[in-house]
Tab-separated table of C-alpha atoms in Angstrom:
chain	number	residue	atom	x	y	z
M	1	MET	CA	0.000	0.000	0.000
M	2	GLU	CA	1.647	3.207	-1.113
M	3	GLY	CA	1.899	5.436	1.929
M	4	TRP	CA	2.007	2.446	4.280
M	5	ALA	CA	4.837	0.448	2.725
M	6	GLU	CA	7.436	1.844	0.347
M	7	SER	CA	10.416	0.751	-1.734
M	8	VAL	CA	13.748	2.447	-2.231
M	9	GLN	CA	14.015	3.432	-5.873
M	10	PRO	CA	16.116	0.965	-7.900
M	11	TYR	CA	19.810	1.695	-8.352
M	12	HIS	CA	19.911	4.322	-5.581
M	13	LEU	CA	22.604	3.897	-2.943
M	14	ILE	CA	21.274	4.142	0.611
M	15	LEU	CA	23.936	3.491	3.229
M	16	ALA	CA	22.962	0.910	5.867
M	17	PRO	CA	25.183	1.612	8.911
M	18	TRP	CA	22.863	-0.500	11.076
M	19	ASP	CA	23.593	-3.628	9.006
M	20	ASP	CA	26.850	-5.462	9.707
M	21	GLU	CA	26.504	-7.585	6.568
M	22	ALA	CA	25.751	-5.013	3.869
M	23	ASN	CA	26.834	-1.547	2.778
M	24	PHE	CA	23.516	-0.621	1.239
M	25	PHE	CA	19.794	-0.810	1.958
M	26	GLU	CA	17.842	-1.570	-1.197
M	27	TRP	CA	14.642	-3.292	-0.206
M	28	PRO	CA	10.980	-2.500	0.363
M	29	PHE	CA	10.192	-1.321	3.871
M	30	HIS	CA	7.074	-1.124	5.968
M	31	LEU	CA	6.511	2.319	7.499
M	32	GLU	CA	5.240	1.016	10.808
M	33	CYS	CA	8.252	-1.298	11.109
M	34	VAL	CA	10.587	1.663	10.557
M	35	ARG	CA	8.770	3.670	13.217
M	36	GLY	CA	9.342	0.858	15.690
M	37	PHE	CA	12.938	0.117	14.624
M	38	ASP	CA	15.410	0.509	17.495
M	39	ARG	CA	17.971	2.049	15.092
M	40	ARG	CA	15.566	4.242	13.173
M	41	GLU	CA	17.713	7.349	13.731
M	42	GLU	CA	20.410	5.779	11.563
M	43	PHE	CA	17.786	4.833	8.978
M	44	ARG	CA	16.452	8.400	8.956
M	45	LYS	CA	19.906	9.926	8.560
M	46	SER	CA	20.749	7.665	5.613
M	47	ILE	CA	17.421	8.404	3.938
M	48	THR	CA	17.771	12.149	4.566
M	49	ASP	CA	21.323	12.225	3.185
M	50	TRP	CA	20.091	10.555	-0.009
M	51	ILE	CA	17.004	12.726	-0.475
M	52	THR	CA	18.468	16.133	0.389
M	53	THR	CA	21.696	16.110	-1.626
M	54	VAL	CA	22.365	16.538	-5.333
M	55	GLU	CA	25.595	14.568	-5.251
M	56	ASP	CA	27.913	13.502	-2.464
M	57	THR	CA	30.729	11.141	-1.590
M	58	ILE	CA	30.054	8.109	0.559
M	59	THR	CA	32.491	5.658	2.111
M	60	VAL	CA	31.884	1.913	1.833
M	61	LEU	CA	33.796	-1.237	2.710
M	62	ASP	CA	34.873	-3.633	-0.017
M	63	GLU	CA	35.013	-7.398	0.401
M	64	ASP	CA	38.513	-7.383	1.907
M	65	GLY	CA	37.487	-4.906	4.575
M	66	GLN	CA	39.160	-1.856	3.011
M	67	SER	CA	37.180	1.369	2.752
M	68	HIS	CA	36.855	3.383	-0.414
M	69	GLU	CA	34.841	6.386	-1.588
M	70	ILE	CA	32.262	6.485	-4.345
M	71	ARG	CA	30.155	9.270	-5.787
M	72	ARG	CA	26.411	9.074	-5.220
M	73	THR	CA	23.600	10.973	-6.918
M	74	GLY	CA	20.934	12.288	-4.538
M	75	LEU	CA	17.364	13.346	-5.213
M	76	GLY	CA	18.077	17.074	-4.868
M	77	PHE	CA	15.486	18.154	-2.280
M	78	THR	CA	17.960	20.671	-0.902
M	79	ASN	CA	15.705	23.380	0.563
M	80	LEU	CA	14.531	22.859	4.138
M	81	VAL	CA	11.271	24.826	4.261
M	82	ALA	CA	9.637	23.628	7.493
M	83	GLN	CA	10.583	21.972	10.755
M	84	LEU	CA	7.375	20.525	12.160
M	85	PRO	CA	6.766	18.700	15.448
M	86	THR	CA	6.577	15.385	13.583
M	87	GLY	CA	9.261	15.913	10.948
M	88	ASP	CA	10.846	18.157	8.329
M	89	VAL	CA	9.651	19.334	4.901
M	90	TYR	CA	12.181	19.767	2.095
M	91	GLU	CA	11.527	21.350	-1.298
M	92	ASN	CA	13.065	20.539	-4.655
M	93	PRO	CA	14.432	23.869	-6.014
M	94	ARG	CA	13.860	22.774	-9.631
M	95	PHE	CA	10.395	21.260	-9.513
M	96	ASN	CA	7.077	21.707	-7.691
M	97	GLU	CA	7.829	18.795	-5.372
M	98	TRP	CA	8.298	18.299	-1.642
M	99	VAL	CA	9.169	15.522	0.757
M	100	PHE	CA	8.145	15.155	4.389
M	101	ILE	CA	10.659	13.132	6.406
M	102	GLU	CA	9.218	11.951	9.694
M	103	HIS	CA	11.325	12.172	12.834
M	104	ALA	CA	10.383	8.491	13.202
M	105	GLY	CA	12.109	7.610	9.916
M	106	PRO	CA	9.706	7.188	6.954
M	107	TYR	CA	9.313	9.751	4.176
M	108	HIS	CA	6.450	10.945	1.957
M	109	PHE	CA	6.735	12.705	-1.434
M	110	PHE	CA	4.222	15.292	-2.707
M	111	ASP	CA	3.672	16.866	-6.086
M	112	LEU	CA	1.879	20.191	-6.405
M	113	LYS	CA	-1.548	18.596	-6.879
M	114	ALA	CA	-1.208	16.616	-3.643
M	115	ALA	CA	0.168	19.602	-1.736
M	116	GLU	CA	-2.738	21.792	-2.881
M	117	ALA	CA	-5.264	19.135	-1.887
M	118	LEU	CA	-3.739	18.850	1.589
M	119	SER	CA	-3.713	22.634	1.959
M	120	GLN	CA	-7.468	22.664	1.331
M	121	GLY	CA	-8.146	20.006	3.935
M	122	GLU	CA	-8.720	17.219	1.416
M	123	LYS	CA	-7.569	13.640	1.753
M	124	VAL	CA	-4.852	12.437	-0.589
M	125	ARG	CA	-4.861	8.864	-1.820
M	126	GLY	CA	-1.884	6.804	-2.856
M	127	SER	CA	-1.501	5.611	-6.420
M	128	ASN	CA	-4.199	3.237	-7.627
M	129	GLY	CA	-2.246	2.269	-10.722
M	130	GLU	CA	-1.729	-1.403	-11.486
M	131	GLY	CA	1.042	-3.174	-9.585
M	132	THR	CA	2.492	-6.661	-9.503
M	133	ALA	CA	3.604	-8.961	-6.703
M	134	VAL	CA	5.046	-12.464	-6.630
M	135	LEU	CA	3.114	-14.523	-4.077
M	136	PRO	CA	5.053	-16.972	-1.878
M	137	GLU	CA	2.880	-19.894	-2.943
M	138	ASP	CA	0.121	-20.711	-5.401
M	139	PRO	CA	-3.121	-19.092	-4.158
M	140	GLY	CA	-5.356	-21.152	-6.434
M	141	ALA	CA	-8.043	-20.027	-8.825
M	142	GLU	CA	-10.150	-18.399	-6.100
M	143	VAL	CA	-7.611	-15.557	-5.780
M	144	SER	CA	-9.523	-13.694	-8.475
M	145	LYS	CA	-12.512	-13.463	-6.098
M	146	TRP	CA	-10.613	-12.635	-2.913
M	147	SER	CA	-11.157	-9.456	-0.983
M	148	LEU	CA	-8.173	-7.533	0.317
M	149	LEU	CA	-8.710	-9.122	3.751
M	150	GLN	CA	-8.500	-12.608	2.257
M	151	LEU	CA	-5.324	-11.729	0.376
M	152	LEU	CA	-3.630	-10.289	3.481
M	153	ASP	CA	-4.668	-13.321	5.505
M	154	PHE	CA	-3.170	-15.581	2.838
M	155	LEU	CA	0.083	-13.595	3.030
M	156	LYS	CA	-0.074	-13.666	6.861
M	157	VAL	CA	0.473	-9.899	7.123
M	158	ARG	CA	-2.977	-8.688	8.099
M	159	ASP	CA	-1.697	-7.553	11.512
M	160	LEU	CA	0.745	-5.138	9.848
M	161	TYR	CA	-2.065	-3.510	7.891
M	162	GLN	CA	-4.780	-3.313	10.524
M	163	GLN	CA	-4.660	0.472	10.879
M	164	PRO	CA	-5.042	1.236	7.154
M	165	LEU	CA	-7.772	-1.385	6.995
M	166	ASP	CA	-9.608	0.322	9.837
M	167	GLU	CA	-8.926	3.971	9.030
M	168	LEU	CA	-7.576	4.619	5.520
M	169	GLU	CA	-10.296	3.304	3.192
M	170	PRO	CA	-8.327	0.819	1.072
M	171	GLU	CA	-9.510	0.244	-2.489
M	172	TYR	CA	-8.314	-3.073	-3.902
M	173	ARG	CA	-8.981	-4.626	-7.303
M	174	TYR	CA	-7.740	-7.882	-8.810
M	175	TRP	CA	-6.642	-7.473	-12.432
M	176	GLY	CA	-5.169	-10.862	-13.244
M	177	GLY	CA	-2.529	-13.383	-12.346
M	178	GLY	CA	-0.563	-16.325	-13.571
M	179	HIS	CA	2.510	-18.450	-13.119
M	180	GLY	CA	5.896	-16.990	-13.977
M	181	MET	CA	9.503	-18.015	-13.517
M	182	ALA	CA	9.564	-16.760	-9.901
M	183	GLY	CA	6.128	-18.090	-8.913
M	184	PHE	CA	2.547	-16.863	-9.065
M	185	VAL	CA	2.426	-13.227	-10.218
M	186	LEU	CA	-0.547	-11.187	-9.013
M	187	ASN	CA	-1.648	-8.105	-10.960
M	188	TYR	CA	-3.707	-5.719	-8.862
M	189	SER	CA	-4.388	-2.107	-7.893
M	190	LEU	CA	-4.456	-0.903	-4.304
M	191	SER	CA	-4.941	2.598	-2.971
M	192	ILE	CA	-5.351	4.051	0.521
M	193	ILE	CA	-5.674	7.496	2.006
M	194	ARG	CA	-2.111	8.543	2.720
M	195	PRO	CA	-1.592	8.866	6.506
M	196	ILE	CA	-0.157	12.400	6.545
M	197	THR	CA	-0.143	14.360	9.798
M	198	GLY	CA	-2.285	17.453	10.193
M	199	ALA	CA	0.814	19.594	10.691
M	200	VAL	CA	1.861	18.942	7.089
M	201	ALA	CA	-1.535	20.064	5.777
M	202	GLU	CA	-1.362	23.190	7.944
M	203	PHE	CA	2.092	23.981	6.594
M	204	PHE	CA	0.975	23.775	2.968
M	205	GLY	CA	-2.093	25.856	3.795
M	206	GLN	CA	0.170	28.680	4.959
M	207	TYR	CA	2.963	28.162	2.428
M	208	LEU	CA	1.253	27.726	-0.917
M	209	PRO	CA	-0.695	31.028	-1.149
M	210	SER	CA	2.596	32.912	-1.629
M	211	TYR	CA	4.464	30.102	-3.359
M	212	VAL	CA	5.755	30.905	-6.856
M	213	ARG	CA	5.158	27.894	-9.104
M	214	LYS	CA	8.231	26.638	-10.920
M	215	ARG	CA	8.069	26.258	-14.695
M	216	PRO	CA	9.292	23.056	-16.398
M	217	GLU	CA	11.314	25.113	-18.885
M	218	ASP	CA	13.324	26.634	-16.027
M	219	ALA	CA	14.287	23.294	-14.444
């Protein structure tokens, strides 16, 4: 569920100082798990360093234990525009885009349309575009008729998603599925109301009336 579980964008280097067996973190992560992670401050720093720089140098260990430096491209959200009780808001100086990085670790990106909706007190939903997932075992033909609850029960992760199920109005639709090289591939769409704090909406409500929209030709 976008807004409740996220994935680091492919080919981006996120340092993982909390992991003794890997230099980089490159996997999907569950927001609630990050919030409860005992080393979430290290996670947040690594994520913030990636998001808020254009390019920087990072130090990693090679297989023989020697350190070396490599150049890393960041996402370029370099302008800190708000420090809120629950986190910080950074702006991209080239595009009409923002990111809210929670003090607890997770992050949330906004385009101008989403920011304007929040500023007007509206709810913002995650993407409901089609996605794919490889299921750990064959669900059988009945998967096409399953509700979201049945799917989460099959995956044994319903407990992780109880809050969005109760509060964030999930919209799930089965589009198709079949067997692939890695297993059963499920095609689906799933959207929830993004769980953004009220402080973020209040910030955009005060910030956007005087905000000068950036033009694509100036990027």
